[in-house]
CSV table of C-alpha atoms in Angstrom, one decimal:
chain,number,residue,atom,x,y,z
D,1,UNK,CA,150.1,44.1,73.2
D,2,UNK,CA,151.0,45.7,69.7
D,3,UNK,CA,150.6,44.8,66.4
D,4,UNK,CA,152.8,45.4,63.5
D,5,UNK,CA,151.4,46.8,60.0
D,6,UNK,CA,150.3,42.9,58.9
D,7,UNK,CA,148.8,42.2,62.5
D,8,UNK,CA,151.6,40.5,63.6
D,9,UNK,CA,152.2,40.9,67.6
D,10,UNK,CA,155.5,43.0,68.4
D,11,UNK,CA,157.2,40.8,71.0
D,12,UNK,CA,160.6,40.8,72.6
D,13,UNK,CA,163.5,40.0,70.4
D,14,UNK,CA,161.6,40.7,67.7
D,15,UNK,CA,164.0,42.5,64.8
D,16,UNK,CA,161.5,45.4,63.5
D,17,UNK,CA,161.8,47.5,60.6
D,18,UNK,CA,160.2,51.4,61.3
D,19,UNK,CA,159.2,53.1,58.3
D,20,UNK,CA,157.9,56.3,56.7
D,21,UNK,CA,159.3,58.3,60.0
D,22,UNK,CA,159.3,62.0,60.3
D,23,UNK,CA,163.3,62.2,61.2
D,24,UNK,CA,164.8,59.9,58.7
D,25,UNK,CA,167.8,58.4,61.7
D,26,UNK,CA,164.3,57.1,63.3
D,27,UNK,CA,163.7,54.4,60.2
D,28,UNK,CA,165.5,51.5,59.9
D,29,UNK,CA,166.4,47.8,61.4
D,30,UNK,CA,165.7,47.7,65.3
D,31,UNK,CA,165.1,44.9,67.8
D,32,UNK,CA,162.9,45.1,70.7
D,33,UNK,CA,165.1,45.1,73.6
D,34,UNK,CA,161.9,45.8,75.8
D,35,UNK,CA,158.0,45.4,75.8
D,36,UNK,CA,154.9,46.7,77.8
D,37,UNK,CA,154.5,43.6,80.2
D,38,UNK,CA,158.3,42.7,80.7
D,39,UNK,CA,159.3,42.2,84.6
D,40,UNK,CA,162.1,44.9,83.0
D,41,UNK,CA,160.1,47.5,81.7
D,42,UNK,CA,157.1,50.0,83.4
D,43,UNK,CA,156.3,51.5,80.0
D,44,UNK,CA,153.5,51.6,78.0
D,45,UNK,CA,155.8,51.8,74.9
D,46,UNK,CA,158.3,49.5,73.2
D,47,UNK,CA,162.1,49.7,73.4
D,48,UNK,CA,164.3,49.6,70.4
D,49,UNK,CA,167.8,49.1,69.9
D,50,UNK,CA,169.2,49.8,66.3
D,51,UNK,CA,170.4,47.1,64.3
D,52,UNK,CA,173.2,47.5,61.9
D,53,UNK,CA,172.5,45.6,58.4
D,54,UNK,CA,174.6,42.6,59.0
D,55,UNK,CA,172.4,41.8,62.4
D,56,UNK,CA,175.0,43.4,64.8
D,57,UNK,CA,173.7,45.6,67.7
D,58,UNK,CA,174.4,49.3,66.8
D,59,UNK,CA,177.1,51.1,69.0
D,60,UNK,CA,175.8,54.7,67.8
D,61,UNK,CA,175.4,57.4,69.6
D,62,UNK,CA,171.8,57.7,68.8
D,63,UNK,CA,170.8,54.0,68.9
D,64,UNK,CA,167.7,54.0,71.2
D,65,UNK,CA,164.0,54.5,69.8
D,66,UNK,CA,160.9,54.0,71.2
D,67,UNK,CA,157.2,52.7,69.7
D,68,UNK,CA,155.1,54.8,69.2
D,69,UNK,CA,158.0,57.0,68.2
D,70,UNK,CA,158.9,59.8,70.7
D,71,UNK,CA,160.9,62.9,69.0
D,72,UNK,CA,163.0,64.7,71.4
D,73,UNK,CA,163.6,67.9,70.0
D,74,UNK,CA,163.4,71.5,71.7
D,75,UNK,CA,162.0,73.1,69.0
D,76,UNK,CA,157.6,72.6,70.4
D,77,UNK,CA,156.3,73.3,67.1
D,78,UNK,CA,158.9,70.7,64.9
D,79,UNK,CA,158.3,68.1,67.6
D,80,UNK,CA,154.4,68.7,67.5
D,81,UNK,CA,154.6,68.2,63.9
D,82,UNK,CA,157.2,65.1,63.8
D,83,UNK,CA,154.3,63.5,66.2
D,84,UNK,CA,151.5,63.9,63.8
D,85,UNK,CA,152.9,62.9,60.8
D,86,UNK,CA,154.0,59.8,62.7
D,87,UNK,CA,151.2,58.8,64.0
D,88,UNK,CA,149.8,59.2,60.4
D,89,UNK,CA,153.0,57.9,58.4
D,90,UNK,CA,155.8,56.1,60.5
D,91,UNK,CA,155.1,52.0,60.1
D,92,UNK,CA,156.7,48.9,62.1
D,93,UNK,CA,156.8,45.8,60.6
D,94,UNK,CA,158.1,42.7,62.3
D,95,UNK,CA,161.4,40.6,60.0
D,96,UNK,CA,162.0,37.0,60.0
D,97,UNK,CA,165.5,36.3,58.1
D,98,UNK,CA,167.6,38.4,60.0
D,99,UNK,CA,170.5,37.6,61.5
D,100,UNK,CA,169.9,37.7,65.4
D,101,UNK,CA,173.6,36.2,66.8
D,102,UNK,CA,174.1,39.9,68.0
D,103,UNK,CA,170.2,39.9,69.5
D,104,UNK,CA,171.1,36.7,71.3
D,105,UNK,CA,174.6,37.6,72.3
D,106,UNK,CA,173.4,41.1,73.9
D,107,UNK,CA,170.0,39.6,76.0
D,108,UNK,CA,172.6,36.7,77.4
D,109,UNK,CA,175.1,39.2,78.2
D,110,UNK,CA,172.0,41.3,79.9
D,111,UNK,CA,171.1,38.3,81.7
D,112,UNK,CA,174.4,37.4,83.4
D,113,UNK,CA,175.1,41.3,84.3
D,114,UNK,CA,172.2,40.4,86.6
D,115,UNK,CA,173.8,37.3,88.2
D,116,UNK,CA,176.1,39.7,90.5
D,117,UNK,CA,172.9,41.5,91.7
D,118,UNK,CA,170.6,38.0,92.2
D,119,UNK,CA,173.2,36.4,94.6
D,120,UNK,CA,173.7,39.8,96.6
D,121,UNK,CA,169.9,39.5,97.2
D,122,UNK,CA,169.6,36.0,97.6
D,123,UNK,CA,172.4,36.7,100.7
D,124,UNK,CA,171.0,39.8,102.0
D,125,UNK,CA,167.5,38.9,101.9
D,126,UNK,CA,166.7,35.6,100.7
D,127,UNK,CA,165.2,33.7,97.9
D,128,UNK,CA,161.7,34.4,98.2
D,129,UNK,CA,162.7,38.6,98.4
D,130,UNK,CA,161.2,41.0,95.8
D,131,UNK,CA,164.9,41.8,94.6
D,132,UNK,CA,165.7,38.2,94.3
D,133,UNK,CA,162.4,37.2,92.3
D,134,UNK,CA,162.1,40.8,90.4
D,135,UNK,CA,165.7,40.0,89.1
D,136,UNK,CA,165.1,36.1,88.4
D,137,UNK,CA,162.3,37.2,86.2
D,138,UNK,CA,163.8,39.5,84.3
D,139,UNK,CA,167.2,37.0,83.8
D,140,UNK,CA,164.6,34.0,83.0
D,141,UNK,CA,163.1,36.1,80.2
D,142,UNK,CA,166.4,37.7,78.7
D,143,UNK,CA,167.7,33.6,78.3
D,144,UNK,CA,164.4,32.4,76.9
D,145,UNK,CA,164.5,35.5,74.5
D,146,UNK,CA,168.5,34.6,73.7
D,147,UNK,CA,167.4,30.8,73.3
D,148,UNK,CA,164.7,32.3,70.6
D,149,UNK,CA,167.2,34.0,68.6
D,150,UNK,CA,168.8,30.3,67.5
């Protein structure tokens, strides 16, 4: 569990603002699309998809980032430096007042890709199968994340 800069806890489907990044493209509007703890997600890290002003999800080619920020760049000593003043400078604050119809339109359409993969367990292997539950978990969280979002 992470807080943001006013001790609020960084959840999924949480819109985020990062600031004060090394790279300016990493600050900006971003919702968590994953968290340490989701049935989804192994990392230690959060997942953040861009947000575009207006509350839609960012088609960009560069619309990924990751908290704490990660700087891929092949240049060792820029990327060095990008992570130190980061961990000094960059910022995350968790927004109320954004519009979240895109947030809640991409975690449902996330949940029903999985639908196609739950029954194709549930008839190869059962309900009670680690594919089955794995993906029920996962499709249980992305609706009560989309019901969140209004």
């Amino acid at each position: 569990m992470m807080m943001d800069k006013n001790g609020r806890e960084i959840r999924t489907g949480d819109v985020v603002r990062i600031s004060g990044a090394y790279f300016k493209s990493d600050n900006g509007l971003y919702f968590v699309s994953h968290s340490p703890g989701d049935p989804s997600w192994n990392g230690n890290d959060y997942s953040l998809r861009k947000l575009c002003k207006d509350g839609r999800v960012s088609v960009t080619k560069y619309n990924v980032c990751f908290w704490p920020i990660v700087s891929y760049v092949s240049d060792r000593e820029k990327s060095a430096r990008a992570r130190d003043w980061n961990r000094e400078h960059a910022e995350i604050e968790v927004l109320d007042g954004i519009n979240r119809d895109g947030i809640r339109e991409y975690f449902e359409t996330e949940a029903n890709n999985l639908l196609p993969y739950m029954e194709r367990a549930k008839w190869d292997w059962g309900k009670h199968s680690h594919s089955y539950v794995t993906n029920l978990k996962i499709h249980d969280l992305y609706m009560k994340v989309a019901a969140s979002c209004g």
